[in-house]
Every structure is written in structure tokens, then in C-alpha cells.
Coordinates of C-alpha atoms in Angstrom, one line a residue:
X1 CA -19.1 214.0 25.6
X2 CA -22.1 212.4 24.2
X3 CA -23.5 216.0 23.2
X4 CA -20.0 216.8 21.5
X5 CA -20.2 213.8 19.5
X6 CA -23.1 215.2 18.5
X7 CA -22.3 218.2 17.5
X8 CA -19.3 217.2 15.7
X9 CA -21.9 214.7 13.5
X10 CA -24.0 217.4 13.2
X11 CA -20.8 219.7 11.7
X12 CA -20.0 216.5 9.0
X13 CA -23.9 216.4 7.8
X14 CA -23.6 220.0 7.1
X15 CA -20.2 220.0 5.3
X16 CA -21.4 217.1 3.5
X17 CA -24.8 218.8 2.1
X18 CA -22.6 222.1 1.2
X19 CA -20.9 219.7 -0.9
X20 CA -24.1 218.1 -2.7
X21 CA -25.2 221.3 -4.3
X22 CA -21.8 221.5 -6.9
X23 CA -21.4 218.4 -7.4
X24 CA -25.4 217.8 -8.6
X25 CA -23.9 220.7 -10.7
X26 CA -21.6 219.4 -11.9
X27 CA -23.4 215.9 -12.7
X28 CA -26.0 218.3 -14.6
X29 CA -23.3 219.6 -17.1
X30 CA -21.9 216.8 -17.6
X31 CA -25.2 215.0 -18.4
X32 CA -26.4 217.8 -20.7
X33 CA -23.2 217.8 -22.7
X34 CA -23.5 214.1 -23.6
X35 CA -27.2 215.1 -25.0
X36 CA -27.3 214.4 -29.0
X37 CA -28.5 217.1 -31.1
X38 CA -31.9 215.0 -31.7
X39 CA -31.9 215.3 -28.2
X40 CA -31.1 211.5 -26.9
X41 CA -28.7 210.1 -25.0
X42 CA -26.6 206.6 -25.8
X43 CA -23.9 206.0 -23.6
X44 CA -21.3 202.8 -24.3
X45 CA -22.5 199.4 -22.9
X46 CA -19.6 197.6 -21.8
X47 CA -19.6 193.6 -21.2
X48 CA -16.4 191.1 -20.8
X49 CA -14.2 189.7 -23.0
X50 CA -16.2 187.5 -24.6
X51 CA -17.7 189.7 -26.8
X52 CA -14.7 191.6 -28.7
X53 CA -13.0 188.1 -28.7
X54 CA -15.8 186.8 -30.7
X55 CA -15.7 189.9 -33.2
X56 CA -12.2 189.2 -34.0
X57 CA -12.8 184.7 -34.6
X58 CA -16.2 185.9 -36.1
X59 CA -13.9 188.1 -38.7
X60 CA -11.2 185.1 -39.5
X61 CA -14.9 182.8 -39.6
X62 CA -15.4 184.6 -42.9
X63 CA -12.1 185.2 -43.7
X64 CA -12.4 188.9 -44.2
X65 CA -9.7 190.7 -44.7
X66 CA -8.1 191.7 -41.5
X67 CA -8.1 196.3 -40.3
X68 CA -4.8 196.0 -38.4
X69 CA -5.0 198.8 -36.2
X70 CA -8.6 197.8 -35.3
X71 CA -7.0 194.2 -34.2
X72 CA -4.2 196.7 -32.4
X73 CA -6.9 198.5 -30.3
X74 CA -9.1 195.4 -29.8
X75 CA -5.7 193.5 -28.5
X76 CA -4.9 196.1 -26.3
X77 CA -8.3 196.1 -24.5
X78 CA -8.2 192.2 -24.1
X79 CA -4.5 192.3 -22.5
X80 CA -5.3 195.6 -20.2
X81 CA -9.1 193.5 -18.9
X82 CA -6.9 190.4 -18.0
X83 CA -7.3 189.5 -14.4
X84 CA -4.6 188.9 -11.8
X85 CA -5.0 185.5 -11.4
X86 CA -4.0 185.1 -15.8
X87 CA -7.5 185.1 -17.4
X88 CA -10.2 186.6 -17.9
X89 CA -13.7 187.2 -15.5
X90 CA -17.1 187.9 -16.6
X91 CA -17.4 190.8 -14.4
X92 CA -14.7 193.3 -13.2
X93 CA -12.2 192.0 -10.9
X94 CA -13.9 188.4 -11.3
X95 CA -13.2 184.9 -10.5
X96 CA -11.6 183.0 -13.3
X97 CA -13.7 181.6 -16.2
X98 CA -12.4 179.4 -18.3
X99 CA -15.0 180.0 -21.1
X100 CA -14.0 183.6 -21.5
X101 CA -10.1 183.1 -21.4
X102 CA -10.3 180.6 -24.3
X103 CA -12.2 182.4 -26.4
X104 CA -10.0 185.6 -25.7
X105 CA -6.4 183.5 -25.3
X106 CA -7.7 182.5 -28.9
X107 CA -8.4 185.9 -30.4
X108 CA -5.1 186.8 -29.4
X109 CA -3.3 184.5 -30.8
X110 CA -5.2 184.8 -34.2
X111 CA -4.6 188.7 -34.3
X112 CA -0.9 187.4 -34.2
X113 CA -0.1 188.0 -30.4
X114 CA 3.2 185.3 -29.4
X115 CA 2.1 182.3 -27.7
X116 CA 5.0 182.9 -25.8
X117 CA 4.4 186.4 -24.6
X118 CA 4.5 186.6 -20.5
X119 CA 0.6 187.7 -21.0
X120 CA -0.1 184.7 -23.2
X121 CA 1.8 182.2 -21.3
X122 CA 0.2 182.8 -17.9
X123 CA -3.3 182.6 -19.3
X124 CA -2.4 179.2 -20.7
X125 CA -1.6 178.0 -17.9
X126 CA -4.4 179.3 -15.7
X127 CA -6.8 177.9 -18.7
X128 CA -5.0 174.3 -17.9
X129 CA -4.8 174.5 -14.2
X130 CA -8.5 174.6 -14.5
X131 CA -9.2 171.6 -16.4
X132 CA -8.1 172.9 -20.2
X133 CA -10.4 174.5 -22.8
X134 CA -13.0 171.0 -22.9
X135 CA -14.1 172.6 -19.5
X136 CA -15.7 175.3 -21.7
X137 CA -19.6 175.9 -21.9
X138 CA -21.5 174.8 -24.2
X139 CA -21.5 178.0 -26.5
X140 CA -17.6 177.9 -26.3
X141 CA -17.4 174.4 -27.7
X142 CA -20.0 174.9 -30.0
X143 CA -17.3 177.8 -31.9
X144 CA -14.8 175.4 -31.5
X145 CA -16.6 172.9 -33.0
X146 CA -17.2 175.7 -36.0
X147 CA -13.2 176.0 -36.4
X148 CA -12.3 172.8 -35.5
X149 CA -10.8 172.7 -32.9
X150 CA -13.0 170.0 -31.1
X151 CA -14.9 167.3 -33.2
X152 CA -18.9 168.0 -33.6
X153 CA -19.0 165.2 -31.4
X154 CA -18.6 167.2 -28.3
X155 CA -21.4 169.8 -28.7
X156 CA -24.7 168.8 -27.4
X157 CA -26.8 168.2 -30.2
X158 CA -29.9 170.4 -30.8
X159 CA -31.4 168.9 -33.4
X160 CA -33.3 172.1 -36.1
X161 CA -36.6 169.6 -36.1
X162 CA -37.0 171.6 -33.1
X163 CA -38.5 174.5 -35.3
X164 CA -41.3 172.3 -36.1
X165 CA -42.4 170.9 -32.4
X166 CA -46.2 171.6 -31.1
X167 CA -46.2 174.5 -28.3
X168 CA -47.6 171.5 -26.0
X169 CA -44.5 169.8 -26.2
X170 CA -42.2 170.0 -22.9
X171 CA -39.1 172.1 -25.6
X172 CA -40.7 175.2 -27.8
X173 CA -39.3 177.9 -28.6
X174 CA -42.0 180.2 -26.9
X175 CA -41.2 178.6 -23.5
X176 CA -37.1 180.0 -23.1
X177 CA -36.0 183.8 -23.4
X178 CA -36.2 186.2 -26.5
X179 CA -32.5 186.4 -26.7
X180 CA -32.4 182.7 -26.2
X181 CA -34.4 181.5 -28.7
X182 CA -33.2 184.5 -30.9
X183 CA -29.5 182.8 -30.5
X184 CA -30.2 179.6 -30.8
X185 CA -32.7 179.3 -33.7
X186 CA -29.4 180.5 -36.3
X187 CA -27.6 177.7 -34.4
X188 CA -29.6 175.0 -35.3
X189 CA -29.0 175.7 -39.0
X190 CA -25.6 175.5 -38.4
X191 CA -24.8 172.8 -36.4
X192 CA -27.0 170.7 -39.4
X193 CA -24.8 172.4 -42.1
X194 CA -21.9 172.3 -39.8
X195 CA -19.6 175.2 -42.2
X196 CA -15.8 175.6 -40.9
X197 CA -14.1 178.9 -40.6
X198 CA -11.5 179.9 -43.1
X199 CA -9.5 181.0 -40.6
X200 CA -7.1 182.3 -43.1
X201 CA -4.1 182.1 -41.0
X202 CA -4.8 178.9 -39.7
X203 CA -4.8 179.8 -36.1
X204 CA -5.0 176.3 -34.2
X205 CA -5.2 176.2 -30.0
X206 CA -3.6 172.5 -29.5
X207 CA -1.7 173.5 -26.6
X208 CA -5.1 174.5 -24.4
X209 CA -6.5 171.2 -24.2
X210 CA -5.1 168.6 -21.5
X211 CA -6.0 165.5 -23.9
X212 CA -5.6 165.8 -27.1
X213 CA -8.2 167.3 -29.5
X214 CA -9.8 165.1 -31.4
X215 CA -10.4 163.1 -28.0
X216 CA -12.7 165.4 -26.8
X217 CA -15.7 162.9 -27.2
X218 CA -18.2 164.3 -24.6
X219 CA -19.5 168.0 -23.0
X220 CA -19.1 168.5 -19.3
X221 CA -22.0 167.6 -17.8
X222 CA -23.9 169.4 -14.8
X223 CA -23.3 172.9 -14.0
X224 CA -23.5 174.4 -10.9
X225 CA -27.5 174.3 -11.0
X226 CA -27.6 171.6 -13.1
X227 CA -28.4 168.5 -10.6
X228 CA -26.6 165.4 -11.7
X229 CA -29.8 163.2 -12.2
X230 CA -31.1 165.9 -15.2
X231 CA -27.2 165.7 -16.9
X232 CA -27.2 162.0 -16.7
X233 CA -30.8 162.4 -18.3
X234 CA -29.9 164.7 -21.2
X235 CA -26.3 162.8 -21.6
X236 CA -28.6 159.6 -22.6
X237 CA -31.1 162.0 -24.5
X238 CA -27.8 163.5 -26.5
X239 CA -26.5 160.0 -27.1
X240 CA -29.7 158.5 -28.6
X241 CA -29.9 161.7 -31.1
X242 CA -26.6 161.4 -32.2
X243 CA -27.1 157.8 -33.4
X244 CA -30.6 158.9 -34.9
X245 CA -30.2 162.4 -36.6
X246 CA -28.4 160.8 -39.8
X247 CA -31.9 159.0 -40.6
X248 CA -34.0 161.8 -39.6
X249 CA -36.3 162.5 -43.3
X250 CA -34.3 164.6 -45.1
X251 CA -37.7 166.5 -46.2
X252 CA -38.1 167.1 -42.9
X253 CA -35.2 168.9 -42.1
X254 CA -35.7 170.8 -45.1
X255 CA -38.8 172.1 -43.3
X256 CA -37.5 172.5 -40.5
X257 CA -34.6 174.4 -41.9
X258 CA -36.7 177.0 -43.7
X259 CA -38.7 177.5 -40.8
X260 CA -35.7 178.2 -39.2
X261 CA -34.5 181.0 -42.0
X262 CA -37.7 182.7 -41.9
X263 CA -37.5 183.1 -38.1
X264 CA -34.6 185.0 -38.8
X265 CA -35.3 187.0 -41.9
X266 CA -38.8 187.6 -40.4
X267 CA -36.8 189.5 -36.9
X268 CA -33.9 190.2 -39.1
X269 CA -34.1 193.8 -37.8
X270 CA -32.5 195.8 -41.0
X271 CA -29.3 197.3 -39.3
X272 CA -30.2 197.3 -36.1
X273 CA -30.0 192.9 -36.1
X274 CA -31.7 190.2 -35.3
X275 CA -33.1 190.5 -31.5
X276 CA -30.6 193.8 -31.7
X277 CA -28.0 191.7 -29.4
X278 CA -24.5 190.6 -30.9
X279 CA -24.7 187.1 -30.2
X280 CA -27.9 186.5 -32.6
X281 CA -26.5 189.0 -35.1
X282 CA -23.4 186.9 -35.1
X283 CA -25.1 183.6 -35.9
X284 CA -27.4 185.3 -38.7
X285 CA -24.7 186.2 -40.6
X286 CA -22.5 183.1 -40.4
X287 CA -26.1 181.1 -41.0
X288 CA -26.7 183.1 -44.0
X289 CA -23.0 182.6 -44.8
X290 CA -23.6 178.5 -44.4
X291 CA -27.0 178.4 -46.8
X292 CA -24.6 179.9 -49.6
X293 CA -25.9 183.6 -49.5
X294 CA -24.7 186.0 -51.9
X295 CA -21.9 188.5 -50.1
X296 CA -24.2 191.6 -51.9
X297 CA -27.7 190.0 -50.6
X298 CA -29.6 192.5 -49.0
X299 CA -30.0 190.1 -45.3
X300 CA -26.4 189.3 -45.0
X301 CA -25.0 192.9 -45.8
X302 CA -27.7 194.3 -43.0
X303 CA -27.0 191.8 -40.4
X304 CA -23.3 192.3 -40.9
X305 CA -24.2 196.1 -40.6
X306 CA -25.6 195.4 -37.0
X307 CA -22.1 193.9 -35.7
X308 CA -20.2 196.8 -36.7
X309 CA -22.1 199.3 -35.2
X310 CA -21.5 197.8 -32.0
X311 CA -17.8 198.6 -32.0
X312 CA -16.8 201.5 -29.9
X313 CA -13.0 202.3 -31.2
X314 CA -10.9 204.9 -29.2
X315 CA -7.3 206.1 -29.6
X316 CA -5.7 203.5 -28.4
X317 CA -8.4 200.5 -27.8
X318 CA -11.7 199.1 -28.8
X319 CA -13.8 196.6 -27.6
X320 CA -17.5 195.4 -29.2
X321 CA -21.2 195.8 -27.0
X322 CA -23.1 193.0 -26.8
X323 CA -25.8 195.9 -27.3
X324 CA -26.9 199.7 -27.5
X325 CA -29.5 201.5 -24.8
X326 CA -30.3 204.7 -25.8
X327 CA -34.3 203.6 -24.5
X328 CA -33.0 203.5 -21.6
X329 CA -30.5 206.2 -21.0
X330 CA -32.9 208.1 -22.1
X331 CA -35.4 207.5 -20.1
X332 CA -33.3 207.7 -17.2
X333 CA -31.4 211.2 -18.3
X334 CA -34.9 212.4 -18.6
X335 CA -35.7 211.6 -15.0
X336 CA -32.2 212.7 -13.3
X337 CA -33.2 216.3 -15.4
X338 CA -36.8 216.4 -13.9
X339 CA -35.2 216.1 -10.8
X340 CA -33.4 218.8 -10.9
X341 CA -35.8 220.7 -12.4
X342 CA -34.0 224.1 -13.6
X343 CA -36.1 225.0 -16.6
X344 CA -32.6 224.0 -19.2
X345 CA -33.4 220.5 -17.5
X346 CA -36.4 220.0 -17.9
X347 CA -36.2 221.7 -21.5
X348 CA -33.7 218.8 -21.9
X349 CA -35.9 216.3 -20.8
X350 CA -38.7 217.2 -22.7
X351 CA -36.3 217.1 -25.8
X352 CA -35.3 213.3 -24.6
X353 CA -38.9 212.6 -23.9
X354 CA -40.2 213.9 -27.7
X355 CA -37.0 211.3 -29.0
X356 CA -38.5 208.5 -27.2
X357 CA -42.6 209.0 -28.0
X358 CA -42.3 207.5 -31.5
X359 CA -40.0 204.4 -30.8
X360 CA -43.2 203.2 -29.0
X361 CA -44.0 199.6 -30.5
X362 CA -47.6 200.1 -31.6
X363 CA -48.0 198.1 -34.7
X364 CA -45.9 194.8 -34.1
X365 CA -47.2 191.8 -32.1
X366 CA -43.5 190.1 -30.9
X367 CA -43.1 186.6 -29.6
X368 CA -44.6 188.0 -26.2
X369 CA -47.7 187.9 -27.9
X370 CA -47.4 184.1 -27.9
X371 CA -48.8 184.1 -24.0
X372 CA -50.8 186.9 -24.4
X373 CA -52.2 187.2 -27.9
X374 CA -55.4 189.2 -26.6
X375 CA -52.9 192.4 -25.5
X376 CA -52.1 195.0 -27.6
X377 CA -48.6 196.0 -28.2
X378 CA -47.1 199.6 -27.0
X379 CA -44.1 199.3 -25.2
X380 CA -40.5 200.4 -25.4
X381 CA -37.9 198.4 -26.7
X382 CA -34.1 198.9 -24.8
X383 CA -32.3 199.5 -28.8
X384 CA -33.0 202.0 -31.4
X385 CA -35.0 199.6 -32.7
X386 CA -36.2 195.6 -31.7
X387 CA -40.1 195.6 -32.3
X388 CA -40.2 192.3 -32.0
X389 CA -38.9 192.5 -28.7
X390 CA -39.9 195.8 -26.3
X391 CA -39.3 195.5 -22.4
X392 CA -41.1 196.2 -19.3
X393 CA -38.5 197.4 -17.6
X394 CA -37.6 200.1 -20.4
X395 CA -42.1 200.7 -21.3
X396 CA -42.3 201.7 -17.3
X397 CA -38.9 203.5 -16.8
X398 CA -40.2 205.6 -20.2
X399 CA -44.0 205.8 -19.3
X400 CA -43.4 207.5 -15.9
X401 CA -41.0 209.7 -17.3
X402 CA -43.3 210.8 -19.9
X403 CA -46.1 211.4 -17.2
X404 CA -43.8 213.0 -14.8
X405 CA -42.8 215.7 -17.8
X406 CA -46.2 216.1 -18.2
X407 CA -47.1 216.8 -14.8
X408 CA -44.3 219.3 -13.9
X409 CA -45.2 221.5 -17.2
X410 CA -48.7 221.5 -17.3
X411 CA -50.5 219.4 -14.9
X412 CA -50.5 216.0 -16.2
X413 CA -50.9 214.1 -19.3
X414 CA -52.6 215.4 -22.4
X415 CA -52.8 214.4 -26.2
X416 CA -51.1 212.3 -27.4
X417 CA -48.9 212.1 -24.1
X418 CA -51.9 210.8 -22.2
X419 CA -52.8 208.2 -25.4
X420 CA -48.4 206.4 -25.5
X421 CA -49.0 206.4 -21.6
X422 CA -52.4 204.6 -21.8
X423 CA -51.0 202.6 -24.3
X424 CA -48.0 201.4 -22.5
X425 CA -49.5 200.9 -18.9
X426 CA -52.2 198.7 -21.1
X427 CA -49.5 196.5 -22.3
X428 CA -47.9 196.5 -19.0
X429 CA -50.5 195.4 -17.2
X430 CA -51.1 192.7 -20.1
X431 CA -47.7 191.0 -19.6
X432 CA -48.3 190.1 -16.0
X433 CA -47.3 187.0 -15.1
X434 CA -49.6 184.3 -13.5
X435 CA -47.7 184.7 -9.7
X436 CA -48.3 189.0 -10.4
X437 CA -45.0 189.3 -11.0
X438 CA -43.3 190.7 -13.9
X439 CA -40.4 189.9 -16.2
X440 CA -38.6 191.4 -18.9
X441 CA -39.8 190.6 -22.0
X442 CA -42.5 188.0 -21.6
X443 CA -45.3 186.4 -19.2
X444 CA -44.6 183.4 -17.4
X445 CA -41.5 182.3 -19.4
X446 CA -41.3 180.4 -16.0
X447 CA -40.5 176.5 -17.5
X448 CA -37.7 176.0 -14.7
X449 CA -36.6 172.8 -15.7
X450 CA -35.7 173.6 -19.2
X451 CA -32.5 175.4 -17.5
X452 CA -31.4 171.8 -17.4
X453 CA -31.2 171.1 -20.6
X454 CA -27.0 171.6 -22.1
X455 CA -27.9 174.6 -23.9
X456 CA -28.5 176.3 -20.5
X457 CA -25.1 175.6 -18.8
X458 CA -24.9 179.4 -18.9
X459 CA -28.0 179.3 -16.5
X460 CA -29.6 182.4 -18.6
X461 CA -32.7 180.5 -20.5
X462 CA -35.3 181.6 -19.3
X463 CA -37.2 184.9 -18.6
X464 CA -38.9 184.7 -15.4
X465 CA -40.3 187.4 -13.2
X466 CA -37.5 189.2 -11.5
X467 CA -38.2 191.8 -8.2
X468 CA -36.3 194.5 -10.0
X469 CA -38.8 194.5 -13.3
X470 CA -41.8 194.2 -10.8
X471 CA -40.7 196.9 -9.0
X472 CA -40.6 199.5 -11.6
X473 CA -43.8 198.2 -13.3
X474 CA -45.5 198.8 -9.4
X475 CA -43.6 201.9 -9.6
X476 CA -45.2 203.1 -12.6
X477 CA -48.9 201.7 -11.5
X478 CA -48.4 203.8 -8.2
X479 CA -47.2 207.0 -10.4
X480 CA -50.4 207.2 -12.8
X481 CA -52.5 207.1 -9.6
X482 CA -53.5 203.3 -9.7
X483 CA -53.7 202.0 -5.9
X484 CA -54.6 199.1 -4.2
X485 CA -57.7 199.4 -4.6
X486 CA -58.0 200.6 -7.5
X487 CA -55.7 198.1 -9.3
X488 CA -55.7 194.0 -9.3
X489 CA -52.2 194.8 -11.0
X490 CA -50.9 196.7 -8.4
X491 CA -52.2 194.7 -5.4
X492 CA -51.1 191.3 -6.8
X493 CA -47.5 193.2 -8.4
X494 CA -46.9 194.1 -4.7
X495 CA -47.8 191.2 -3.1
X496 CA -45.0 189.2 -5.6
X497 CA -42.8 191.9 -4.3
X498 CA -43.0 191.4 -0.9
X499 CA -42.6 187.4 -1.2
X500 CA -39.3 187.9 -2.8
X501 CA -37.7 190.0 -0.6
X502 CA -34.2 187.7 0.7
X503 CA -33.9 186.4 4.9
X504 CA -31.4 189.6 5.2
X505 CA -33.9 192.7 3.9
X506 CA -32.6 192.5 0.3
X507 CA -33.9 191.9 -2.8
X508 CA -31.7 190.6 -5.5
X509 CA -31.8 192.5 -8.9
X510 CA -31.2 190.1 -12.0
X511 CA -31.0 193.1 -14.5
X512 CA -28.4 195.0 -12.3
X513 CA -26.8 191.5 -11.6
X514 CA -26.7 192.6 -7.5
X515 CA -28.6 193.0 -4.1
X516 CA -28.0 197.2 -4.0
X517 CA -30.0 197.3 -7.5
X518 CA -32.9 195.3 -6.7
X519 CA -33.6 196.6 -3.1
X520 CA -33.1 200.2 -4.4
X521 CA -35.9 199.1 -7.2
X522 CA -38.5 197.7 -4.4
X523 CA -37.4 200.3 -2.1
X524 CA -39.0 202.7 -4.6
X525 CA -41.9 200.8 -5.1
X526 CA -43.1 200.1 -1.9
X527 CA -42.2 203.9 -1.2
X528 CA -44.7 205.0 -4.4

């Protein structure tokens, strides 16, 4: 019986790998045809609802003149996301978040939806059964606050004489993530100048709020990794600059304000927008909007550019990214092509891998440069463009495709092949962090108990090192020939490695938000 068994396990392997040949055939075509003609690849990057919600308020912000089927399309995608239990998730098939379903419950009802509407009416009343829209994060209040809907007095106040603080100091800039600080620092000129939207068809959200309004007098304090000792802290903290910030010197703030702007206009990005993520390209335009900018000046017509590219509109919907990665599908089209290794995929490849060489950032020091001035730049950033800000993940992912193209078609790196690979394994190595770990953007952006502070309710601050990033930057080490021996990096990125690995095997993976991603990721590391 046992031998039967066998055989019959034996008979599913096989009709299994008959099966893998077409289909890796089929994957093949279907990855060639998405090749563009300058021979990248871009595929759409799809997030929640929170992002096309906060295109459409970000439209009636400015009071710019409404595209009705574009509100069409961007309604229908909000209504078909909705979740069974009446709002709206983060992720696919999600818990409830009440944070999300305000914002969306409210760009519904601004592109004219009926408060009454079955759809409309059950996400009201999940958003109340859960504690009304003053349970909503930080961020969330904060565009309330902007159209307001809540008084200023229930945002945590973040006070733009931040800008001028000593790197020393326990808050800086330096110390929280790029797309933090690239968020936040617009922010802070805002919530001095405090502008209100236009809001043109004076779209108000009464009915989500369990008190009303203009009662809203404090933030929810303490999320879920947010001990209740640190919000009682900050709560106190918040309280005291409240009372103090009208008699902070006004010459001051005009420092500090400017030093704000040229943060902005210095990262401003041209089209491609400030830190190339929607939420900072967002706040750049409606700060430019608040200091009185001309409509036709050059910064507010390019960062406006930068939100619009980010739709993707179909027939019958459209949403907004929060980004674009064609670094990184790229990089990894190349590799699934090498794998095959037909000589059309690999000609492919090759095409992909001649679109990636000069996005290489070799002339820019970014804000990583802030921990380690002494490195030279040359990695990859994840966008068309974001020199202020490459990646590790996307530099290694892009190096050891380059070196493995190399190696198939003529036996390793040469040129100017050999010199971007050099380049990037150099900055690589530069941007390790202090445990030999690596993260994404910086080194040792590690300052754990700033994720107390109310800005970081969202629990997304900082930038520390992640086993997934580690792994690929091992992964590339151990794929240019760098051992043990022969590399401190490598030796001290795999002993990091191994001490993060979870009680059950796994290793979690921040940038693929699960356990599969990041054990796959060590998996491959450890295996190279």
C-alpha cells in the first residue's frame, strides 16, 4: 500500500512539472509584452483607499474645478474596495479602520454621492460603532483640521521651530524616515499658516462625529505601541506648546519657516515630486498654495504635475498610487528573464538593464549622507527619479542583476558595468548600520522612542534595519564573490540576519508587509 502511495505521488510530481514548462511560457510572454519600447517595465502600484480619497479633498482643498467622469471612475473604485463589515481596510480583505473610511465616506460625499445611499449609510454607521471620526489618526485629523471640520485644537502640535533644532537634540529631522520627514516638514508650514479648503461645495461630515464638532478638544492618545506613560508625557508636552506657540519670536518662525521652504524647493523633484511619494507631493503644493504662490510659478505647477501622474484611469474606474517603481520592476523583470535564459530574454534583459545604468545616483549626497557623510553616493532610487533618496533594497536587487547579465553574456563584469557595480556595492556597504544590519534608505535611523511621539500613531517613523533589506544586500555581497572571510559586511550582515529570525523559523518582511516575503528574502541569502 505504502509503495502505491508512492507511486501515485510520484505520478502527481510528474503531471505537476509537465505543467511548469507552459505556464513559465506563458509567464514569459506575458512579461515581455508589458516591456516599454525604451525597454523598462512600470507596472501599477496599488495601495488603499486612502490615497484616491485624498486626491479627490486635495482637489476641492484648492477648489479646482471638478473632471466629472474622473470623480465617476474614482467613486466607483472606492464603492467596489469597501469591505464587508461597511468600511474600508488598509489591506485587502482587512479589519476595519476608521481612519481610511472617514477620509473615503468623505470623498464620497464631496464627489456628490447621497448620504443616504445603502453604501453610504452602512459606512456611517460602522465609522460610529467604532468610536466616530475623532478616533481618526493623527494625519486624518490634521485634514480635518485643514477643512474644518475639527478645531486646530485637536491636532497635536508640531511646532515648524523644529526646522531649526541642533542634530544633538532628542527630535531632528535626520533621526525619523525619508518619507517622514519628507511629509512632515510641508506640514509644519501649514499647521503655522493654518489655510482652509475652499471646498467649493461646502461638503461638511457633522453626522460622523459622536460629540459634536467643535467639542473635539483633544487627539486620542496611545496607539497600540504607544505605552500609556509616553501619551500621558507628550499630552503634557502638547498642552504646554499650545499655551506657548502664540509668543514664540515671530523672527523666529520666520526662520524657521524659510528653512522649511527650502527643504522643499531644495527636494522639490521637478515632476517626479518631492520624496516622489503622494503624500509629500500633496502637502508641497497646498504649502506652496498657503505662502501665497503664484498658480503659473514654476514649484507649484511641477509639484502639482507629480500628483497627476500618479493616477491610473481605466474604463470604468481610477484610483491614485501613493508611488511609481519602474527601479524595481525592472530590476526584477530583468532577473525572472535571466532565468529563463532563451536568448529573446536575456536580449530583454539586457534592454532593461541598459534603462536602469544611468538612473544610478552618482552626483547627489541625499539626507542618508547625514550618518554617513564619508560614503559616496551610487545607488538606485525605487521612482524614475528621487536622488535625494535611492534604496538599498532597489541598489542590490539592480546591482546583482547587472552582474548576473554580465556573467551569462560574457563572463562577468566589464566597463562601465564593472565601475555602476563597484559603485553601488561601495555605497551599500557604506549604509550599514551599527548592529550590521541594513535598512532602506538610511543607517541607523534606529531612535525607537521617537515612534511615541503623536506624529507616529501610524507606527511608520522610523527607518530601521529590516531582515528583508539585509537579506538582499547579503544576497548581493555573496553574488560579487564577497565571503565570510573576505567581507566584515558580509560576516556581520549575516550574523544580524540570523538574530532576527522569529521563535517559529520565519522572518518577518517589513517591505512585503508579511512572514512569506521576509523568509523567502533570508532564505536566499543564507542559500548565496
Amino acid at each position: 500500500m505504502a509503495q502505491l502511495r508512492s507511486l501515485d505521488a510520484l505520478h502527481d510530481e510528474a503531471s505537476l512539472l509537465d505543467q511548469i514548462g507552459p505556464r513559465i511560457l506563458s509567464a514569459t510572454e506575458a512579461l515581455l509584452a508589458c516591456q516599454r519600447a525604451d525597454g523598462h517595465w512600470c507596472f501599477e502600484l496599488e495601495a488603499d483607499a486612502t490615497i484616491p480619497s485624498e486626491y479627490i479633498l486635495f482637489q476641492h482643498f484648492r477648489g479646482e474645478t471638478p473632471d466629472p467622469q474622473l470623480e465617476r471612475k474614482l467613486g466607483a473604485y472606492l464603492r467596489r474596495i469597501r469591505g464587508a463589515h461597511g468600511g474600508w481596510p488598509l489591506y485587502h480583505q482587512g479589519r476595519f479602520d476608521v481612519s481610511a473610511s472617514v477620509k473615503a465616506y468623505f470623498a464620497l460625499k464631496m464627489i456628490g454621492e447621497d448620504p443616504q445611499a445603502p453604501h453610504m449609510r452602512e459606512a456611517r454607521e460602522a465609522i460610529i460603532a467604532h468610536g466616530g471620526a475623532a478616533k481618526s489618526n493623527v494625519f486624518t485629523r490634521f485634514l480635518l483640521a485643514l477643512y474644518g471640520a475639527i478645531p486646530w485644537r485637536g491636532v497635536p502640535t508640531m511646532p515648524v521651530e523644529i526646522m531649526l533644532l541642533p542634530k544633538w537634540f532628542p527630535f531632528h529631522l535626520s533621526k525619523i524616515s525619508y518619507w517622514a520627514r519628507t511629509v512632515l516638514v510641508p506640514l509644519l508650514v501649514l499647521q503655522v499658516l493654518k489655510p482652509k479648503a475652499k471646498n467649493p461645495r461646502g461638503v461638511r461630515i457633522e453626522e460622523l462625529f459622536t460629540i459634536p464638532p467643535a467639542q473635539v478638544r483633544d487627539w486620542p492618545k496611545g496607539a497600540a505601541h504607544q505605552p500609556w506613560g509616553w501619551a500621558k508625557f507628550f499630552g503634557v508636552v502638547d498642552k504646554f506648546l499650545k499655551q506657548s506657540e502664540p509668543i514664540f519670536p515671530s523672527a523666529t518662525r520666520k526662520r524657521a519657516i524659510d528653512t522649511a521652504v527650502a527643504f522643499v524647493t531644495e527636494r522639490l523633484n521637478g515632476v517626479d515630486g518631492l520624496g516622489a511619494i503622494f503624500p509629500a507631493m500633496v502637502n508641497s503644493v497646498l504649502m506652496f498654495d498657503a505662502l501665497g504662490y503664484a498658480p503659473d510659478h514654476p514649484h507649484l505647477i511641477a509639484a502639482r504635475k507629480s500628483v497627476e501622474q500618479l493616477l491610473i484611469i481605466k474604463e470604468d474606474e481610477a484610483y491614485c498610487q501613493p508611488c511609481v517603481s519602474p527601479v524595481w520592476d525592472t530590476a526584477l523583470a530583468a532577473h525572472a528573464l535571466l532565468e529563463v535564459g532563451s536568448e529573446a530574454c536575456e536580449a530583454a534583459a539586457r534592454a532593461g538593464i541598459g534603462w536602469l545604468k544611468p538612473l544610478q545616483v552618482l552626483d547627489v549626497k541625499g539626507d542618508w549622507s547625514a550618518q554617513r557623510p564619508a560614503t559616496r553616493p551610487g545607488g538606485w532610487a525605487f521612482q524614475y527619479a528621487n536622488p535625494h533618496y535611492p534604496d538599498l533594497d532597489d541598489t542590490a536587487v539592480v546591482a546583482m542583476a547587472m552582474a548576473r547579465a554580465a556573467d551569462q553574456a560574457s563572463g562577468g563584469p566589464q566597463g562601465s558595468d564593472a565601475v555602476a557595480i563597484a559603485r553601488a556595492k561601495e555605497w551599500v556597504e557604506g549604509l550599514q548600520g551599527r548592529d550590521g544590519g541594513w535598512a532602506a534608505f538610511d543607517a541607523d535611523n534606529s531612535h525607537h522612542y521617537l515612534n511615541n511621539i503623536p506624529f507616529a500613531d501610524h507606527g511608520a517613523l522610523l527607518d530601521p534595519p529590516t531582515a528583508d533589506v539585509t537579506a538582499r544586500c547579503v544576497s548581493m555581497l555573496a553574488q560579487l564573490g564577497e565571503t565570510r572571510a573576505t567581507s566584515p559586511a558580509l560576516a556581520r550582515g549575516l550574523e544580524a540576519l540570523i538574530s532576527t529570525q522569529e521563535a517559529d523559523g520565519s522572518w518577518f518582511g517589513r517591505w512585503g508587509i508579511n512572514y512569506i516575503y521576509g523568509t523567502w528574502s533570508a532564505l536566499c541569502a543564507l542559500g548565496a
